[in-house]
Coordinates of C-alpha atoms in Angstrom, one line a residue:
Chain A
M9 CA 147.0 132.1 90.1
T10 CA 144.0 131.2 88.1
R11 CA 140.7 132.8 88.6
F12 CA 139.4 129.6 90.1
H13 CA 142.2 129.5 92.7
R14 CA 141.7 133.1 93.5
S15 CA 138.0 132.6 94.2
I16 CA 138.8 129.5 96.3
S17 CA 141.3 131.4 98.5
G18 CA 138.9 134.3 98.7
L19 CA 136.2 131.9 100.0
L20 CA 138.6 130.5 102.5
L21 CA 139.6 133.9 103.7
A22 CA 135.9 134.8 104.1
L23 CA 135.3 131.7 106.2
V24 CA 138.3 132.4 108.5
A25 CA 137.2 136.0 108.9
G26 CA 133.6 134.9 109.6
A27 CA 134.8 132.6 112.4
A28 CA 137.1 135.3 113.8
L29 CA 134.2 137.6 114.2
A30 CA 132.8 135.4 117.0
D31 CA 134.9 134.9 120.1
A32 CA 133.7 131.4 120.6
S33 CA 131.2 129.0 119.1
L34 CA 128.9 126.4 120.6
L35 CA 127.2 123.5 118.9
N36 CA 124.0 122.3 120.3
S37 CA 123.0 118.8 119.2
S38 CA 119.3 118.3 119.7
Y39 CA 116.3 116.3 118.8
D40 CA 114.1 117.1 115.8
V41 CA 111.2 119.1 117.2
A42 CA 113.3 121.3 119.4
R43 CA 114.3 123.4 116.4
D44 CA 111.9 126.2 117.2
V45 CA 112.6 126.3 120.9
Y46 CA 116.4 126.8 120.4
K47 CA 115.9 129.1 117.4
D48 CA 114.1 131.4 119.8
Y49 CA 116.4 130.7 122.7
N50 CA 119.8 131.3 121.0
P51 CA 119.4 135.0 120.4
L52 CA 118.3 135.5 124.0
F53 CA 121.4 133.8 125.3
Q54 CA 123.7 135.6 122.9
K55 CA 122.4 138.9 124.1
Y56 CA 122.7 137.9 127.7
W57 CA 126.3 136.6 127.2
K58 CA 127.4 139.7 125.3
Q59 CA 126.1 141.9 128.1
K60 CA 127.7 139.8 130.8
T61 CA 131.1 139.1 129.3
G62 CA 131.4 141.2 126.2
E63 CA 132.0 138.0 124.2
T64 CA 130.3 137.4 120.9
L65 CA 129.1 133.8 120.8
E66 CA 128.3 131.9 117.7
L67 CA 125.5 129.4 118.3
K68 CA 125.0 126.5 115.9
Q69 CA 122.2 123.9 116.0
S70 CA 122.1 120.4 114.7
H71 CA 118.8 118.5 114.8
G72 CA 117.7 115.0 114.0
G73 CA 116.2 112.0 115.7
S74 CA 117.2 112.0 119.3
S75 CA 119.1 108.7 119.3
K76 CA 120.7 109.5 115.9
Q77 CA 122.0 112.8 117.2
V78 CA 123.5 111.1 120.2
R79 CA 125.2 108.4 118.1
A80 CA 126.7 111.2 116.0
V81 CA 128.1 112.8 119.1
A82 CA 129.5 109.5 120.3
D83 CA 131.1 109.0 116.9
G84 CA 132.8 112.4 117.1
L85 CA 130.4 115.2 116.2
E86 CA 131.9 118.0 118.2
A87 CA 128.8 119.2 120.0
D88 CA 129.4 121.2 123.2
V89 CA 126.0 120.5 124.6
V90 CA 123.3 118.0 124.0
T91 CA 119.6 118.8 124.6
M92 CA 117.5 115.6 124.2
N93 CA 114.1 114.2 124.7
Q94 CA 115.0 110.9 126.4
A95 CA 117.3 110.4 129.4
N96 CA 118.6 107.1 128.1
D97 CA 120.1 108.9 125.1
I98 CA 122.3 111.0 127.5
E99 CA 123.0 107.9 129.6
F100 CA 124.5 106.4 126.5
L101 CA 126.9 109.3 126.3
A102 CA 127.7 109.0 130.0
E103 CA 128.5 105.3 129.5
K104 CA 130.9 106.3 126.7
G105 CA 132.6 108.8 129.0
L106 CA 131.6 111.9 127.0
V107 CA 129.2 113.2 129.6
A108 CA 129.7 113.3 133.4
K109 CA 128.4 110.1 135.2
D110 CA 126.3 112.3 137.5
W111 CA 125.0 114.5 134.7
T112 CA 121.4 114.6 136.2
K113 CA 122.9 116.4 139.3
K114 CA 124.7 119.1 137.4
F115 CA 121.5 121.1 136.8
P116 CA 118.3 121.6 138.7
N117 CA 115.2 119.4 138.1
N118 CA 117.1 116.3 137.0
A119 CA 118.8 118.4 134.4
S120 CA 115.5 118.9 132.6
P121 CA 114.6 122.6 132.2
Y122 CA 111.0 122.1 131.0
T123 CA 108.6 119.2 130.7
S124 CA 105.6 118.2 128.6
A125 CA 102.9 115.5 129.0
M126 CA 101.5 112.8 126.8
V127 CA 97.9 113.8 125.8
F128 CA 95.1 112.5 123.5
I129 CA 94.1 114.4 120.4
V130 CA 90.6 113.4 119.3
R131 CA 88.3 114.4 116.5
K132 CA 86.0 117.4 117.0
G133 CA 83.2 116.6 119.4
N134 CA 85.0 113.5 120.6
P135 CA 82.7 111.1 118.7
K136 CA 84.2 107.9 120.3
A137 CA 83.9 109.5 123.8
I138 CA 87.6 108.9 124.6
K139 CA 88.3 110.1 128.2
D140 CA 91.0 107.8 129.5
W141 CA 93.4 105.0 128.5
S142 CA 90.7 102.3 128.9
D143 CA 88.7 104.1 126.2
V144 CA 91.7 104.0 123.8
A145 CA 92.0 100.2 124.3
A146 CA 88.3 99.6 123.8
P147 CA 87.3 97.5 120.7
G148 CA 86.7 99.5 117.6
V149 CA 88.9 102.4 118.5
Q150 CA 91.9 103.2 116.3
M151 CA 94.9 104.7 117.8
I152 CA 97.7 106.5 115.9
I153 CA 101.2 106.6 117.5
P154 CA 104.8 106.5 116.2
H155 CA 106.7 103.2 116.5
P156 CA 107.3 102.4 120.2
K157 CA 110.6 100.7 119.4
N158 CA 112.1 103.4 117.3
T159 CA 110.8 106.7 118.7
G160 CA 110.9 108.6 122.0
N161 CA 107.3 109.7 121.3
G162 CA 106.1 106.1 120.9
R163 CA 108.0 104.9 123.9
N164 CA 106.4 107.7 126.1
T165 CA 102.9 106.6 125.0
Y166 CA 103.7 103.0 125.8
L167 CA 105.1 103.8 129.3
S168 CA 102.2 106.2 130.1
A169 CA 99.7 103.4 129.4
W170 CA 101.7 100.9 131.3
A171 CA 101.9 103.1 134.4
W172 CA 98.2 103.8 134.2
A173 CA 97.4 100.1 134.0
L174 CA 99.7 99.5 137.0
R175 CA 97.8 102.0 139.1
Q176 CA 94.4 100.4 138.4
K177 CA 92.8 98.1 141.0
G178 CA 94.8 94.8 141.2
G179 CA 97.3 96.2 138.7
N180 CA 100.6 94.5 138.3
D181 CA 103.1 93.9 135.5
K182 CA 101.1 91.0 134.1
T183 CA 97.8 93.0 133.8
A184 CA 99.8 96.0 132.5
Q185 CA 101.2 93.8 129.7
E186 CA 97.8 92.5 128.9
F187 CA 96.4 96.0 128.7
L188 CA 99.2 97.1 126.4
G189 CA 98.4 94.1 124.2
K190 CA 94.8 95.3 123.8
L191 CA 96.0 98.9 123.3
L192 CA 98.5 98.0 120.6
K193 CA 96.0 95.9 118.8
N194 CA 94.1 99.2 118.2
A195 CA 97.1 100.6 116.3
P196 CA 96.4 100.1 112.5
L197 CA 100.0 101.2 111.8
F198 CA 103.1 102.6 113.5
A199 CA 104.1 105.9 112.1
A200 CA 107.7 106.5 111.2
G201 CA 108.0 109.5 113.6
G202 CA 106.1 112.0 115.7
R203 CA 105.4 114.4 112.9
D204 CA 104.5 111.5 110.5
A205 CA 101.9 110.3 113.1
T206 CA 100.4 113.8 113.2
T207 CA 100.1 114.0 109.4
T208 CA 98.6 110.5 109.4
F209 CA 95.9 111.5 111.9
M210 CA 95.2 115.1 110.8
Q211 CA 95.8 115.0 107.0
R212 CA 95.0 111.5 106.0
G213 CA 92.1 111.3 108.5
L214 CA 93.1 107.9 109.9
G215 CA 92.3 106.8 113.4
D216 CA 90.2 108.1 116.3
V217 CA 92.9 109.3 118.7
L218 CA 96.4 110.5 118.3
I219 CA 98.7 110.3 121.3
T220 CA 101.5 112.9 121.4
F221 CA 103.2 115.6 123.4
E222 CA 101.0 118.4 124.8
S223 CA 103.3 120.8 123.0
E224 CA 102.6 119.2 119.7
A225 CA 98.9 120.1 120.1
E226 CA 99.7 123.7 119.6
M227 CA 101.7 123.0 116.4
I228 CA 98.6 121.1 115.2
A229 CA 96.4 124.0 116.0
K230 CA 98.6 126.4 114.0
E231 CA 98.8 124.0 111.1
F232 CA 95.3 122.6 110.9
G233 CA 93.1 125.1 112.8
K234 CA 92.0 125.0 116.4
G235 CA 88.4 123.9 115.6
N236 CA 89.4 120.6 114.0
F237 CA 90.3 118.6 117.1
E238 CA 90.1 118.4 120.9
V239 CA 92.8 117.8 123.4
V240 CA 91.9 115.2 126.1
Y241 CA 94.0 114.9 129.3
P242 CA 93.9 111.3 130.6
S243 CA 93.6 110.6 134.4
L244 CA 97.3 109.7 134.6
T245 CA 100.1 110.3 132.1
L246 CA 103.8 110.5 131.7
Q247 CA 105.6 113.8 132.5
T248 CA 108.1 113.8 129.7
E249 CA 111.5 115.3 130.5
F250 CA 113.9 117.0 128.2
P251 CA 117.3 116.4 129.7
V252 CA 120.4 118.5 128.9
A253 CA 124.1 118.0 129.5
V254 CA 127.5 119.4 128.7
V255 CA 129.7 117.2 126.6
E256 CA 132.8 117.2 128.8
K257 CA 135.2 115.8 126.3
V258 CA 134.4 118.4 123.7
V259 CA 134.3 121.5 125.9
D260 CA 137.7 120.5 127.4
K261 CA 139.2 120.1 124.0
K262 CA 137.6 123.3 122.6
G263 CA 138.0 125.3 125.8
T264 CA 134.3 126.2 125.9
R265 CA 133.3 124.8 129.3
K266 CA 132.4 128.2 130.7
Q267 CA 130.1 129.1 127.8
A268 CA 128.5 125.7 127.5
Q269 CA 127.7 125.6 131.2
A270 CA 126.2 129.1 131.1
Y271 CA 124.2 128.2 127.9
L272 CA 122.4 125.4 129.7
E273 CA 122.1 127.2 133.1
Y274 CA 120.4 130.1 131.3
L275 CA 117.6 127.8 130.3
W276 CA 116.4 128.1 133.9
S277 CA 116.4 131.9 133.9
K278 CA 113.2 133.8 133.6
E279 CA 113.8 134.5 129.9
G280 CA 114.7 130.9 129.2
Q281 CA 111.7 129.6 131.1
E282 CA 109.4 132.1 129.4
N283 CA 110.7 131.0 126.0
A284 CA 109.9 127.4 126.8
A285 CA 106.4 128.4 127.8
Q286 CA 105.9 130.3 124.6
N287 CA 106.9 127.2 122.8
Y288 CA 104.2 125.3 124.7
L289 CA 106.6 123.4 127.0
R290 CA 105.7 123.4 130.7
P291 CA 108.3 125.7 132.5
R292 CA 109.7 124.5 135.8
D293 CA 109.2 128.1 137.2
A294 CA 106.0 127.9 139.3
E295 CA 105.1 131.5 138.8
L296 CA 105.4 131.3 135.0
L297 CA 103.3 128.1 135.1
K298 CA 100.6 130.1 136.8
K299 CA 100.9 132.9 134.3
Y300 CA 100.4 130.5 131.5
A301 CA 97.7 128.4 133.3
A302 CA 95.2 128.7 130.5
Q303 CA 97.7 127.0 128.2
F304 CA 98.7 124.3 130.7
P305 CA 95.7 122.8 132.6
P306 CA 96.7 120.8 135.7
V307 CA 97.3 117.1 134.8
K308 CA 98.2 114.2 137.1
T309 CA 101.6 112.9 136.0
F310 CA 104.3 110.6 137.0
T311 CA 108.0 110.4 136.0
V312 CA 109.8 107.5 134.5
D313 CA 112.1 107.4 137.6
E314 CA 109.1 107.0 139.9
V315 CA 107.4 104.2 138.2
F316 CA 110.1 102.5 136.2
G317 CA 113.2 103.1 138.3
G318 CA 115.1 105.2 135.7
A319 CA 115.2 105.6 132.0
N320 CA 117.8 102.9 131.4
K321 CA 115.8 100.3 133.3
A322 CA 112.5 101.2 131.6
F323 CA 114.3 101.0 128.2
A324 CA 115.9 97.6 129.0
T325 CA 112.6 96.1 130.3
H326 CA 110.3 97.3 127.6
F327 CA 112.1 98.2 124.4
K328 CA 115.3 96.2 124.1
D329 CA 115.0 93.1 121.9
G330 CA 113.0 90.5 123.8
G331 CA 111.5 93.1 126.1
S332 CA 107.8 93.5 126.9
F333 CA 107.0 95.1 123.5
D334 CA 108.5 92.2 121.6
Q335 CA 106.8 89.7 123.9
I336 CA 103.4 91.3 123.2
Y337 CA 103.9 91.0 119.5
V338 CA 105.6 87.7 119.2
Q339 CA 103.3 85.9 121.6
K340 CA 100.2 87.1 119.8
Chain B
M13 CA 156.4 96.8 62.0
T14 CA 154.4 96.3 65.2
T15 CA 151.3 98.3 65.6
K16 CA 150.5 99.6 69.0
T17 CA 146.9 99.7 69.9
H18 CA 145.9 103.3 70.7
R19 CA 144.1 103.8 74.0
V20 CA 142.3 106.9 75.0
L21 CA 143.1 106.7 78.7
P22 CA 146.8 106.6 79.8
G23 CA 148.4 103.3 80.6
F24 CA 146.6 100.2 81.6
G25 CA 148.5 100.0 84.9
L26 CA 147.4 103.5 85.9
A27 CA 143.8 103.0 84.9
L28 CA 143.5 99.6 86.6
G29 CA 145.2 100.9 89.7
Y30 CA 142.8 103.8 89.8
T31 CA 139.8 101.5 89.4
L32 CA 140.9 99.3 92.2
V33 CA 141.6 102.1 94.6
Y34 CA 138.3 103.8 93.8
L35 CA 136.3 100.6 94.2
S36 CA 138.1 99.7 97.4
L37 CA 137.5 103.1 99.0
L38 CA 133.9 103.2 98.0
I39 CA 132.7 99.6 98.3
L40 CA 135.2 97.1 99.6
L41 CA 136.3 99.2 102.7
P42 CA 132.8 99.9 104.0
L43 CA 131.6 96.4 103.4
G44 CA 134.8 94.9 104.8
G45 CA 134.3 97.1 107.9
M46 CA 130.8 95.9 108.3
I47 CA 131.8 92.2 108.1
L48 CA 134.7 92.9 110.5
K49 CA 132.3 94.4 112.9
A50 CA 129.9 91.5 112.6
S51 CA 132.7 89.1 113.2
E52 CA 132.7 90.4 116.8
L53 CA 129.6 88.2 117.1
G54 CA 130.0 84.5 116.5
F55 CA 128.5 82.9 113.5
G56 CA 125.9 81.2 115.8
Q57 CA 124.8 84.6 117.2
I58 CA 124.4 86.1 113.8
I59 CA 122.2 83.2 112.8
D60 CA 120.2 83.6 116.1
I61 CA 119.5 87.2 115.4
A62 CA 118.6 86.4 111.8
L63 CA 116.2 83.6 112.8
G64 CA 114.3 85.6 115.4
E65 CA 110.7 85.7 114.6
R66 CA 110.6 89.4 113.9
S67 CA 113.7 89.2 111.7
L68 CA 112.4 86.3 109.7
A69 CA 109.1 88.0 109.1
A70 CA 111.0 91.2 108.0
F71 CA 113.2 89.2 105.6
R72 CA 110.1 87.6 104.1
V73 CA 108.4 91.0 103.6
T74 CA 111.6 92.7 102.3
F75 CA 112.7 90.0 99.8
G76 CA 109.1 89.0 98.8
A77 CA 108.0 92.6 98.1
S78 CA 111.2 93.3 96.3
L79 CA 110.9 90.3 94.0
L80 CA 107.3 91.1 93.3
A81 CA 108.1 94.8 92.5
A82 CA 111.0 93.8 90.3
G83 CA 108.8 91.3 88.5
I84 CA 106.0 93.8 88.0
N85 CA 108.5 96.3 86.5
A86 CA 110.1 93.6 84.3
F87 CA 106.7 93.1 82.7
F88 CA 105.3 96.7 82.6
G89 CA 108.7 98.3 82.2
L90 CA 109.2 96.2 79.0
I91 CA 106.0 97.6 77.6
V92 CA 107.0 101.2 78.6
A93 CA 110.4 100.8 77.1
W94 CA 109.1 99.3 73.9
I95 CA 106.5 102.1 73.4
L96 CA 109.0 104.8 74.1
V97 CA 111.4 103.4 71.5
R98 CA 109.1 102.2 68.8
Y99 CA 106.2 104.6 68.7
P100 CA 106.3 108.3 67.9
F101 CA 103.7 110.3 69.7
P102 CA 103.2 113.9 70.9
G103 CA 104.9 114.6 74.2
K104 CA 107.2 111.6 73.9
R105 CA 110.2 113.5 75.3
F106 CA 108.1 114.5 78.3
V107 CA 107.0 110.9 79.0
D108 CA 110.5 109.8 78.5
A109 CA 111.7 112.3 81.2
L110 CA 108.9 111.1 83.5
V111 CA 110.6 107.7 83.7
D112 CA 113.6 109.2 85.5
L113 CA 111.5 111.0 88.1
P114 CA 111.7 108.2 90.7
F115 CA 115.5 108.5 90.4
A116 CA 115.5 112.1 91.3
L117 CA 112.8 112.4 93.9
P118 CA 113.9 112.0 97.5
T119 CA 112.5 108.7 98.5
A120 CA 110.8 110.0 101.7
V121 CA 108.9 112.4 99.5
A122 CA 107.8 109.6 97.3
G123 CA 106.7 107.6 100.3
I124 CA 104.7 110.4 101.8
T125 CA 103.1 111.2 98.5
L126 CA 102.1 107.5 97.9
A127 CA 100.8 107.2 101.4
T128 CA 98.6 110.3 100.9
L129 CA 97.3 109.0 97.5
Y130 CA 96.5 105.5 98.8
A131 CA 95.2 106.3 102.3
G132 CA 91.5 105.6 102.9
N133 CA 90.5 109.1 102.0
G134 CA 93.2 109.7 99.4
W135 CA 92.6 110.4 95.7
L136 CA 93.1 106.7 94.7
G137 CA 92.5 105.1 98.1
Q138 CA 88.9 106.2 98.3
Y139 CA 88.0 104.3 95.2
I140 CA 90.2 101.3 95.7
E141 CA 89.4 100.6 99.4
P142 CA 85.7 99.9 98.9
L143 CA 86.7 97.3 96.4
G144 CA 88.5 95.5 99.2
F145 CA 92.1 96.5 98.4
K146 CA 93.8 98.2 101.3
V147 CA 97.0 99.5 100.0
A148 CA 98.4 102.1 102.4
Y149 CA 99.7 100.6 105.6
T150 CA 99.8 97.1 104.4
P151 CA 102.4 94.9 102.7
L152 CA 100.7 95.8 99.4
G153 CA 101.7 99.4 100.1
I154 CA 105.4 98.3 100.3
V155 CA 105.1 96.6 96.9
V156 CA 103.6 99.8 95.4
A157 CA 106.4 102.0 96.9
L158 CA 109.1 99.6 95.6
T159 CA 107.5 99.4 92.2
F160 CA 107.6 103.1 91.9
I161 CA 111.2 103.4 93.1
T162 CA 112.6 100.8 90.7
L163 CA 110.8 101.6 87.5
P164 CA 113.6 103.5 85.8
F165 CA 116.1 100.6 86.2
V166 CA 114.2 98.3 83.9
V167 CA 113.1 100.9 81.4
R168 CA 116.6 102.6 81.1
T169 CA 118.3 99.2 80.7
L170 CA 116.0 98.0 78.0
Q171 CA 115.7 101.2 75.9
P172 CA 119.1 101.0 74.2
V173 CA 118.8 97.3 73.5
I174 CA 115.4 97.7 71.9
E175 CA 116.8 100.6 69.8
D176 CA 119.6 98.3 68.6
I177 CA 117.2 95.7 67.1
E178 CA 116.9 96.5 63.4
T179 CA 113.4 96.6 62.1
E180 CA 114.7 94.7 59.1
V181 CA 115.0 91.6 61.2
E182 CA 111.3 91.8 62.0
E183 CA 110.5 92.4 58.4
A184 CA 112.5 89.4 57.4
A185 CA 110.7 87.3 59.9
A186 CA 107.4 88.6 58.6
S187 CA 108.3 88.1 55.0
L188 CA 109.2 84.5 55.8
G189 CA 105.8 84.0 57.1
A190 CA 106.1 84.4 60.9
S191 CA 103.2 85.7 62.9
R192 CA 103.7 88.7 65.1
W193 CA 103.7 86.6 68.2
Q194 CA 106.2 84.2 66.8
T195 CA 108.4 87.1 65.8
F196 CA 108.2 88.5 69.3
V197 CA 108.9 85.2 71.1
K198 CA 111.6 83.8 68.8
V199 CA 113.3 86.9 67.5
I200 CA 112.9 89.9 69.7
F201 CA 112.5 88.4 73.1
P202 CA 115.8 86.4 73.0
A203 CA 117.6 89.5 72.0
I204 CA 116.4 91.6 74.9
F205 CA 116.1 88.9 77.5
P206 CA 119.7 89.4 78.9
A207 CA 119.0 93.1 79.3
L208 CA 115.6 92.4 80.9
L209 CA 117.4 90.2 83.5
T210 CA 119.9 93.0 84.2
G211 CA 117.1 95.5 84.7
F212 CA 115.3 93.0 86.9
A213 CA 118.4 92.4 89.0
L214 CA 119.1 96.2 89.4
A215 CA 115.5 96.8 90.3
F216 CA 115.5 94.0 92.8
A217 CA 118.8 95.1 94.4
R218 CA 117.6 98.7 94.7
A219 CA 114.3 97.5 96.3
V220 CA 115.9 95.4 98.9
G221 CA 117.9 98.4 100.2
E222 CA 115.0 100.9 100.1
Y223 CA 114.1 102.6 103.3
G224 CA 112.7 106.1 103.0
S225 CA 109.8 105.6 100.7
V226 CA 108.7 102.4 102.4
I227 CA 108.4 103.3 106.0
F228 CA 105.8 106.0 105.3
I229 CA 103.4 103.7 103.5
A230 CA 104.2 100.3 105.2
G231 CA 102.4 100.7 108.5
N232 CA 105.5 99.2 110.2
L233 CA 103.6 96.6 112.3
P234 CA 105.8 93.9 113.7
L235 CA 105.5 90.5 111.9
I236 CA 103.2 92.1 109.3
S237 CA 104.6 95.1 107.5
E238 CA 108.1 95.7 108.9
I239 CA 111.0 95.7 106.4
T240 CA 114.5 94.6 107.4
P241 CA 116.0 98.1 107.0
L242 CA 113.5 99.3 109.6
L243 CA 114.7 96.6 112.0
I244 CA 118.3 97.7 111.4
I245 CA 117.4 101.3 112.2
S246 CA 115.4 100.0 115.2
K247 CA 118.5 98.2 116.5
L248 CA 120.6 101.3 116.0
E249 CA 118.1 103.3 118.0
Q250 CA 118.6 100.8 120.8
Y251 CA 122.4 101.4 120.4
D252 CA 122.7 97.7 119.4
V253 CA 125.2 98.3 116.6
L254 CA 126.3 94.7 116.6
G255 CA 122.7 93.4 116.2
A256 CA 122.2 95.9 113.4
T257 CA 125.4 94.8 111.7
A258 CA 124.4 91.1 112.0
L259 CA 121.1 91.8 110.2
A260 CA 123.0 93.9 107.5
V261 CA 125.4 91.1 106.9
V262 CA 122.7 88.5 106.5
M263 CA 120.9 90.9 104.0
L264 CA 124.1 91.4 102.1
A265 CA 124.7 87.6 101.8
L266 CA 121.1 86.9 100.7
S267 CA 121.2 89.8 98.1
F268 CA 124.6 88.6 96.9
I269 CA 123.3 85.1 96.3
L270 CA 120.2 86.3 94.5
L271 CA 122.2 88.8 92.3
L272 CA 124.7 86.1 91.5
T273 CA 122.0 83.8 90.4
V274 CA 120.4 86.4 88.2
N275 CA 123.8 87.2 86.7
L276 CA 124.5 83.6 85.9
L277 CA 121.2 83.3 84.3
Q278 CA 121.9 86.5 82.3
W279 CA 125.3 85.2 81.2
W280 CA 123.8 81.9 80.1
A281 CA 121.0 83.7 78.2
A282 CA 123.5 86.0 76.5
N283 CA 125.8 83.2 75.6
R284 CA 123.1 81.0 74.2
H285 CA 121.9 83.8 72.0
K286 CA 125.3 84.7 70.8
N287 CA 126.4 81.2 70.0
N288 CA 123.7 79.7 68.0
E289 CA 122.0 82.3 66.1
P290 CA 122.4 85.7 64.7
L291 CA 119.2 87.6 64.5
E292 CA 118.7 86.8 60.8
A293 CA 118.9 83.1 61.6
A294 CA 116.4 83.5 64.4
A295 CA 114.1 85.2 61.9
G296 CA 114.3 82.2 59.7
R297 CA 113.7 79.9 62.6
A298 CA 110.6 81.9 63.6
A299 CA 109.4 81.6 60.1
G300 CA 110.2 77.9 60.0
G301 CA 108.0 77.4 63.0
A302 CA 105.2 79.1 61.1
Q303 CA 105.2 76.5 58.3

């Protein structure tokens, strides 16, 4: 055996040994910004699982754009669980038969362990006096958001504004579409993604208001300093959900159903909820929400199900080709 | 006695077989798969998708900006290549290495950097914008990103060809009385023209497919600054794989036609040059024009 061959077989041996140390392994396929949440959550669950069953679990994370991750799972990436930021991504897996049809019933709260809200980030002192959605659509205001057709973040902004317009006096689909037309005219660009929008607003100093997740505001504070911006809560906004599901086909094949189920259930435990709160996501646990009240001021929200009759329907009406977004742009 | 030509690689059959398998696996199979997938849609449907208002606008932006960027590089890249070959100057190796940087840099990094530079408050943007040139988040930004990305293709294609031109030819032209401009137009340019076309074609092809660097500086506004690759990604995000494939196939066809045209042009230029005049004759002709 040459030296090269020896080192290769040594490497293989090491890999096999490494895998053997863990009794089982789970892969969590998740959206981009969730990296920190699960980086903190995984050791908590590993410890809990070890105490409960004596089993050593290996937990792996895979992150990327939400829809991209789901496409990878549909194409054969062997993820045991998916933790996403849009329900229609998981619906897509349900249609493909990878996830249970009634996946929203498998866990509490619509299978979404924590929530966030779409908020406004404005420059220090709020020079353009932006208080609500109507102010964002006012002439001369520049709004920074990621592309509504391509990002969950951008879609959430669009739906928030649409729902707000519906709830105004005499509001209907037609007035809402007109309002969105005015609002989108104020976007000098569509950022490539959520983080790109943040950089455009904070670093390149473009625009008067950035619309993003409440949880992102803390990241901005950490990165750019708390004194550089203000957070404004509009009168009505979208409660964004972060749905989770077990990938049935994969856990059956790998024999990891028990672990995968427990991994997601534990997100609702005190530790799991506290971890979410520490990552600036609103926990479902009412007591914890109270404990972190300073961090999460009350905000009037609606869910996509309430106003749009489900994620799939909202998606088809507004973002599919020829939907309301395309109509606004092509008719202009 | 028959002499056998000695080849470095083993047998022609083996080498050709390997070439075909390699190209099939890497190029033909994926492209074939794409066309097969697109064939699930009828021809009419593909055309419908391609002729949608947003798609048409995106094709215009993509191919327009790519042609412009390749054109800019054909001109300035030629100057860069010429200077790198012909003039000795301190730090030449460093400058030469700089040319390859756009090759090595992740394109997203290039895009973010360019967007930062050209934004209204960026190093360059703050001086350019008051003059009325908005670069970042406009179609102009796309041209800038594509020009940056495709620079090495022109320079690296031209360098060896310029190196091959013997200075004696220019001296001959000069001694026969040709002016510098005549020498350039009639002697040097015909010699490097085929390579210039190749560089142009490579730069253009690369620009058409570029995604990462562009989306960060383009602004991505529908009908204004959206490139076709972004629409393809957009369709994939909507799980509309067929629609995305249709756009991809149309792009493939358009690129293929354009590249074929450039190749024919290049073949014609190379042939013309080869047939009627060796460089020395061209030098004489240049001088003849001077009389």
